[in-house]
Tab-separated table of C-alpha atoms in Angstrom:
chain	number	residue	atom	x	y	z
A	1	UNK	CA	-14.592	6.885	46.679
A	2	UNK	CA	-16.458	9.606	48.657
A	3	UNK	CA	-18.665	10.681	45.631
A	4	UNK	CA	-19.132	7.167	44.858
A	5	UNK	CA	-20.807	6.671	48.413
A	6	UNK	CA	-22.521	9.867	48.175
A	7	UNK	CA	-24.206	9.232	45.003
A	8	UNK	CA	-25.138	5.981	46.032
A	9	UNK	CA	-26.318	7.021	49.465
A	10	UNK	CA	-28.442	9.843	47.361
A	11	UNK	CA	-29.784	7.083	44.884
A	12	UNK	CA	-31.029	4.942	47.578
A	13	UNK	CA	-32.423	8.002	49.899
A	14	UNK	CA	-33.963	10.385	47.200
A	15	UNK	CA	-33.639	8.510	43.317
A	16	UNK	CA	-35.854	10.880	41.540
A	17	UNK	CA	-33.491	14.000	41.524
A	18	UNK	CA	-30.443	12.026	40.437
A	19	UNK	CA	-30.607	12.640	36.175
A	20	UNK	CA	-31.317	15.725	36.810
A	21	UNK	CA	-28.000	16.237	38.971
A	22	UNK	CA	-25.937	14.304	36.474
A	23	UNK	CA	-27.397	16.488	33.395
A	24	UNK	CA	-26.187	19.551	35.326
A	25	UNK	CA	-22.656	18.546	36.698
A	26	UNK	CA	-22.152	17.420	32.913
A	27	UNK	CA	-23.580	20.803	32.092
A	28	UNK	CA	-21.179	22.597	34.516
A	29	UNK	CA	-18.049	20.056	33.684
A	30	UNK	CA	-18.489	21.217	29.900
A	31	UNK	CA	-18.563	25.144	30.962
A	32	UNK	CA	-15.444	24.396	33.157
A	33	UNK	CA	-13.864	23.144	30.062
A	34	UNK	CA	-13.468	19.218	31.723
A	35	UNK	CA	-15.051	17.057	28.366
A	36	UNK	CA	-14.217	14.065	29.807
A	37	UNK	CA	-15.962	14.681	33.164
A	38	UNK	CA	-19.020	16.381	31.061
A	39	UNK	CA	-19.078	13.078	29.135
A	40	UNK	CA	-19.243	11.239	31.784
A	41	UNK	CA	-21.900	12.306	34.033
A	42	UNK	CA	-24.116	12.738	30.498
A	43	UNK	CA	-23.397	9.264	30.495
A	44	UNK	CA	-24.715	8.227	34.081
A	45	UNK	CA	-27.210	9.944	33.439
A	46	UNK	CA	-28.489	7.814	30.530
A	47	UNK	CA	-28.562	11.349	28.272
A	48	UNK	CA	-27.782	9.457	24.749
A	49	UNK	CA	-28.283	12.890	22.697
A	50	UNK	CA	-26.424	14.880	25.242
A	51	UNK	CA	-23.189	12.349	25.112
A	52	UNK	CA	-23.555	12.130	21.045
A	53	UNK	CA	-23.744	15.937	21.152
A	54	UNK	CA	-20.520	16.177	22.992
A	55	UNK	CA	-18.616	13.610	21.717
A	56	UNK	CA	-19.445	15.401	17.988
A	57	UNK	CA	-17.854	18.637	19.214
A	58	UNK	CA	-14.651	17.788	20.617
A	59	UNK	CA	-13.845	14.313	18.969
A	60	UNK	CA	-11.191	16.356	16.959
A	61	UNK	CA	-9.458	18.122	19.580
A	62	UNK	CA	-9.167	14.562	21.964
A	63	UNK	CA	-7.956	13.089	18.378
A	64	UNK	CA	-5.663	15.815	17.546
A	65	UNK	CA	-4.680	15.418	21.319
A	66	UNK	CA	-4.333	11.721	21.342
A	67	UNK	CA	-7.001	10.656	22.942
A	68	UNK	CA	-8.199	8.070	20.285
A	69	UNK	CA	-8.470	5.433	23.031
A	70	UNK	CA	-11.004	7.808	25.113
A	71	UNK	CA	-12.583	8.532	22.096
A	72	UNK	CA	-12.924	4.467	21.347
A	73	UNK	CA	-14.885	4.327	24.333
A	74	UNK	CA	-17.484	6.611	23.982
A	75	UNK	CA	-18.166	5.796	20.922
A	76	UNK	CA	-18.617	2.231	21.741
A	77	UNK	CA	-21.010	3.279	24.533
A	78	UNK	CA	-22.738	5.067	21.832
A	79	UNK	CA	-23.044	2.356	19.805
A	80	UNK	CA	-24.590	0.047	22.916
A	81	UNK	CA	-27.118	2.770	23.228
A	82	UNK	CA	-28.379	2.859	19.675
A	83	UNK	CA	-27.009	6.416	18.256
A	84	UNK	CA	-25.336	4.509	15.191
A	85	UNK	CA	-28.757	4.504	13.418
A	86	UNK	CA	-29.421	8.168	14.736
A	87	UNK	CA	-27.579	10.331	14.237
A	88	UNK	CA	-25.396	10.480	11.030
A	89	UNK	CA	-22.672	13.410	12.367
A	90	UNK	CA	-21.563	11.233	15.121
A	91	UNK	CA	-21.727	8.345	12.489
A	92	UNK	CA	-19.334	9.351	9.995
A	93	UNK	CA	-16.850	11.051	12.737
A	94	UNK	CA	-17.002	7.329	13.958
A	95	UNK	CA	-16.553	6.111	11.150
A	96	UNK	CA	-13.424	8.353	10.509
A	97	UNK	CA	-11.915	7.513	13.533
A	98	UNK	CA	-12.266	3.419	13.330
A	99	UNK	CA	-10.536	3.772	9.935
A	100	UNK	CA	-8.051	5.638	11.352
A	101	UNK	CA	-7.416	3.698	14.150
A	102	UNK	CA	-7.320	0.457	11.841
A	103	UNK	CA	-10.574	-0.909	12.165
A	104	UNK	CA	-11.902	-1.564	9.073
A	105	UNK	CA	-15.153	-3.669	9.610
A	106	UNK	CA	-16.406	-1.185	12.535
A	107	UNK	CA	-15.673	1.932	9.890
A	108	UNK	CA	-17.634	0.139	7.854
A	109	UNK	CA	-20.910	-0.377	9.809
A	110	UNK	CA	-20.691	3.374	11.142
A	111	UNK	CA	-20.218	5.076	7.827
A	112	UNK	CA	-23.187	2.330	6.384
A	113	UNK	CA	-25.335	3.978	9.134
A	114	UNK	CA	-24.423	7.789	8.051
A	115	UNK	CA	-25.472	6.752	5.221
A	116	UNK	CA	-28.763	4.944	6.483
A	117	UNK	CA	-29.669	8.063	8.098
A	118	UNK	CA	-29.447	10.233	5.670
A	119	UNK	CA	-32.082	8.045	3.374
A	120	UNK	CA	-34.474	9.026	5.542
A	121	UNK	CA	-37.208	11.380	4.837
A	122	UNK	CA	-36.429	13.466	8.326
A	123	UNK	CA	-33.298	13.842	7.641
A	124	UNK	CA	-31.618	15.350	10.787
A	125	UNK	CA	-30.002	19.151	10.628
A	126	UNK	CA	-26.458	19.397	9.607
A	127	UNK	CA	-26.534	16.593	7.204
A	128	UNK	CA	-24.757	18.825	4.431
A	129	UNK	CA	-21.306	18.621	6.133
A	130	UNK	CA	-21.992	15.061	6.543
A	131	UNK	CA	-22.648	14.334	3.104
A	132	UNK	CA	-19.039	15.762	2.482
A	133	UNK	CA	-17.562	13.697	4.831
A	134	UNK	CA	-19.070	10.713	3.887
A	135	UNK	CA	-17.996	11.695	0.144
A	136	UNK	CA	-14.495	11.943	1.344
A	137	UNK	CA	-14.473	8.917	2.985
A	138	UNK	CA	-16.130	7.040	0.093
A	139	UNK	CA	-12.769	8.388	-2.422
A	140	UNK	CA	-10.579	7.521	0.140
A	141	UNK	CA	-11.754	3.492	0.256
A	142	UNK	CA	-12.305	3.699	-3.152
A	143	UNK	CA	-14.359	0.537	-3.089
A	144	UNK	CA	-15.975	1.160	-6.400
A	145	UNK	CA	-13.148	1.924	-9.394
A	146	UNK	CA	-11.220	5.208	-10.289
A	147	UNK	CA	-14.024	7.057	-11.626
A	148	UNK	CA	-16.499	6.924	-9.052
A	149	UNK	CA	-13.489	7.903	-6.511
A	150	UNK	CA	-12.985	10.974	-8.650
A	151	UNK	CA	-16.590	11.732	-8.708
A	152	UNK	CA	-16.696	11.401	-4.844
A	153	UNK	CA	-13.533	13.350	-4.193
A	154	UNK	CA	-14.986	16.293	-6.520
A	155	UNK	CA	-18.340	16.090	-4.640
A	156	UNK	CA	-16.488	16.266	-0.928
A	157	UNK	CA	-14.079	19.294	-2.214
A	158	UNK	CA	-17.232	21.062	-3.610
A	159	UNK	CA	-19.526	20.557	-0.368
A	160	UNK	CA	-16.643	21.454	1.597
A	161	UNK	CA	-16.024	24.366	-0.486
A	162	UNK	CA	-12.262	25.984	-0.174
A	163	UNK	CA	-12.757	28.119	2.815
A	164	UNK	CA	-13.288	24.686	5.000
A	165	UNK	CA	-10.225	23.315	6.278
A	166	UNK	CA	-11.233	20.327	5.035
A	167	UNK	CA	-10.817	21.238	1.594
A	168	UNK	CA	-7.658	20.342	1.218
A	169	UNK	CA	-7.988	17.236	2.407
A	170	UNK	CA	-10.668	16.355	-0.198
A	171	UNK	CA	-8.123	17.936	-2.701
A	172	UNK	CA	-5.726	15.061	-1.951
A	173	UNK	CA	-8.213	12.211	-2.874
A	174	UNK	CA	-9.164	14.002	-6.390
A	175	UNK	CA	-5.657	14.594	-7.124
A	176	UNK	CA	-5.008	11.161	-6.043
A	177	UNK	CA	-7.871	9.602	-8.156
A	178	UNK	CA	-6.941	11.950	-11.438
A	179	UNK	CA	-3.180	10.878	-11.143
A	180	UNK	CA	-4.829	6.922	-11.113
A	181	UNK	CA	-7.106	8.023	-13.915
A	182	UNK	CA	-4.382	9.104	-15.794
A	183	UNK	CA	-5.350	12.931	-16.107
A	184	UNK	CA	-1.534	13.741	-14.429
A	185	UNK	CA	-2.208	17.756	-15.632
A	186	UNK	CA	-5.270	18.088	-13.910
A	187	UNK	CA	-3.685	16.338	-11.080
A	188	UNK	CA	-0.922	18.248	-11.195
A	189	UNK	CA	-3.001	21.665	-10.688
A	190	UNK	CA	-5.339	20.108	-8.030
A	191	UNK	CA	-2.348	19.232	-5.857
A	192	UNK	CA	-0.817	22.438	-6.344
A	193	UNK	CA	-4.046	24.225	-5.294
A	194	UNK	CA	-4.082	21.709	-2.490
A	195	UNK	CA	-0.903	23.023	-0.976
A	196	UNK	CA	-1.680	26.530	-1.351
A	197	UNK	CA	-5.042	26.008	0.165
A	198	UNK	CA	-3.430	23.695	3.383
C-alpha cells in the first residue's frame, strides 16, 4: 500500500521520471534474481521488448518450477500489447506452453505467428533455434500425415543438433513418426540413441 501511494503521489507530482524508474527497479529486480518483480515493473512501465525479453529467458525455469499460471499471465499481457506478431522466440515458447497447458486454439495462433515472423524479410536474430522449435512442435501435432511428421522431427533433431538438450526430445517425435511409418528398425535405433543422449 505505501509504494502504491508513493508512486502515485510521484506520478501526479513529477510524471516524466516515472518509466525511467520502473525500467531500473525492473533492471535491479532481475540482478537481485526477483523475475517476477523485474517483470513487473517492465510491465508498468509499458517496456513491451523488455517484458518479452524476460519472459523468453526464464519461461523454463517458472515452468519447470510450476509457475505455468504466472507464466499464463504474462504472456497474455504480451499478447494485449502486440508481441505475438513480433517476436517469434517468445511466440513459439508460447506456443509450447498453451499446448502444454491444454489450450489448443491459443497454441495455435502463437505458433501461426512464429511462423508469420519468420516469413519476413527482417527476420529477427535467433530465429535458428526457433525454426527447431517450431519443427518440433509441427511433428508433435502432426497435422499433416506421417511423412511430413518424420520430415519435421528430422529437421528439429538436426537444428537442434545432439549437444542441445533438446535433442532428445526431437528424437522422440522421429522415433515416434518412424514406428507410425512402419520403419520399426530405424525406430528402434533412434530411440535407443534417444535414451543415451537424455
Amino acid at each position: 500500500l505505501l509504494r502504491e501511494l508513493l508512486r502515485a503521489e510521484l506520478e501526479r507530482a513529477e510524471p516524466d521520471p516515472v518509466p525511467e524508474l520502473l525500467t531500473r527497479a525492473s533492471e535491479w529486480s532481475e540482478g537481485a534474481g526477483d523475475t517476477d518483480a523485474a517483470v513487473g515493473y517492465a510491465q508498468a512501465a509499458g517496456d513491451v521488448e523488455r517484458v518479452a525479453a524476460l519472459v523468453a529467458a526464464h519461461s523454463e525455469r517458472h515452468y519447470n518450477r510450476g509457475r505455468a499460471v504466472t507464466l499464463e499471465r504474462w504472456y497474455e499481457w504480451l499478447e494485449r500489447h502486440g508481441e505475438l506478431d513480433r517476436n517469434p522466440q517468445v511466440a513459439v515458447i508460447g506456443a509450447w506452453l498453451s499446448a502444454l497447458r491444454g489450450h489448443p486454439g491459443k497454441a495455435e495462433r502463437w505458433a501461426d505467428a512464429a511462423e508469420r515472423t519468420l516469413r519476413q524479410e527482417a527476420r529477427p536474430e535467433g530465429t535458428a533455434l526457433v525454426e527447431a522449435w517450431l519443427a518440433m512442435f509441427r511433428a508433435a501435432r502432426c497435422r499433416h500425415g506421417v511423412e511430413r511428421m518424420r520430415a519435421d522431427a528430422e529437421s528439429a533433431a538436426r537444428r537442434f543438433g545432439r549437444a542441445s538438450p533438446w535433442w532428445p526430445t526431437a528424437a522422440v517425435w522421429l522415433g515416434i513418426a518412424l514406428q507410425l511409418g512402419g520403419d520399426a528398425e530405424r525406430a528402434d535405433d533412434t530411440f535407443v540413441d534417444m535414451i543415451d543422449a537424455a
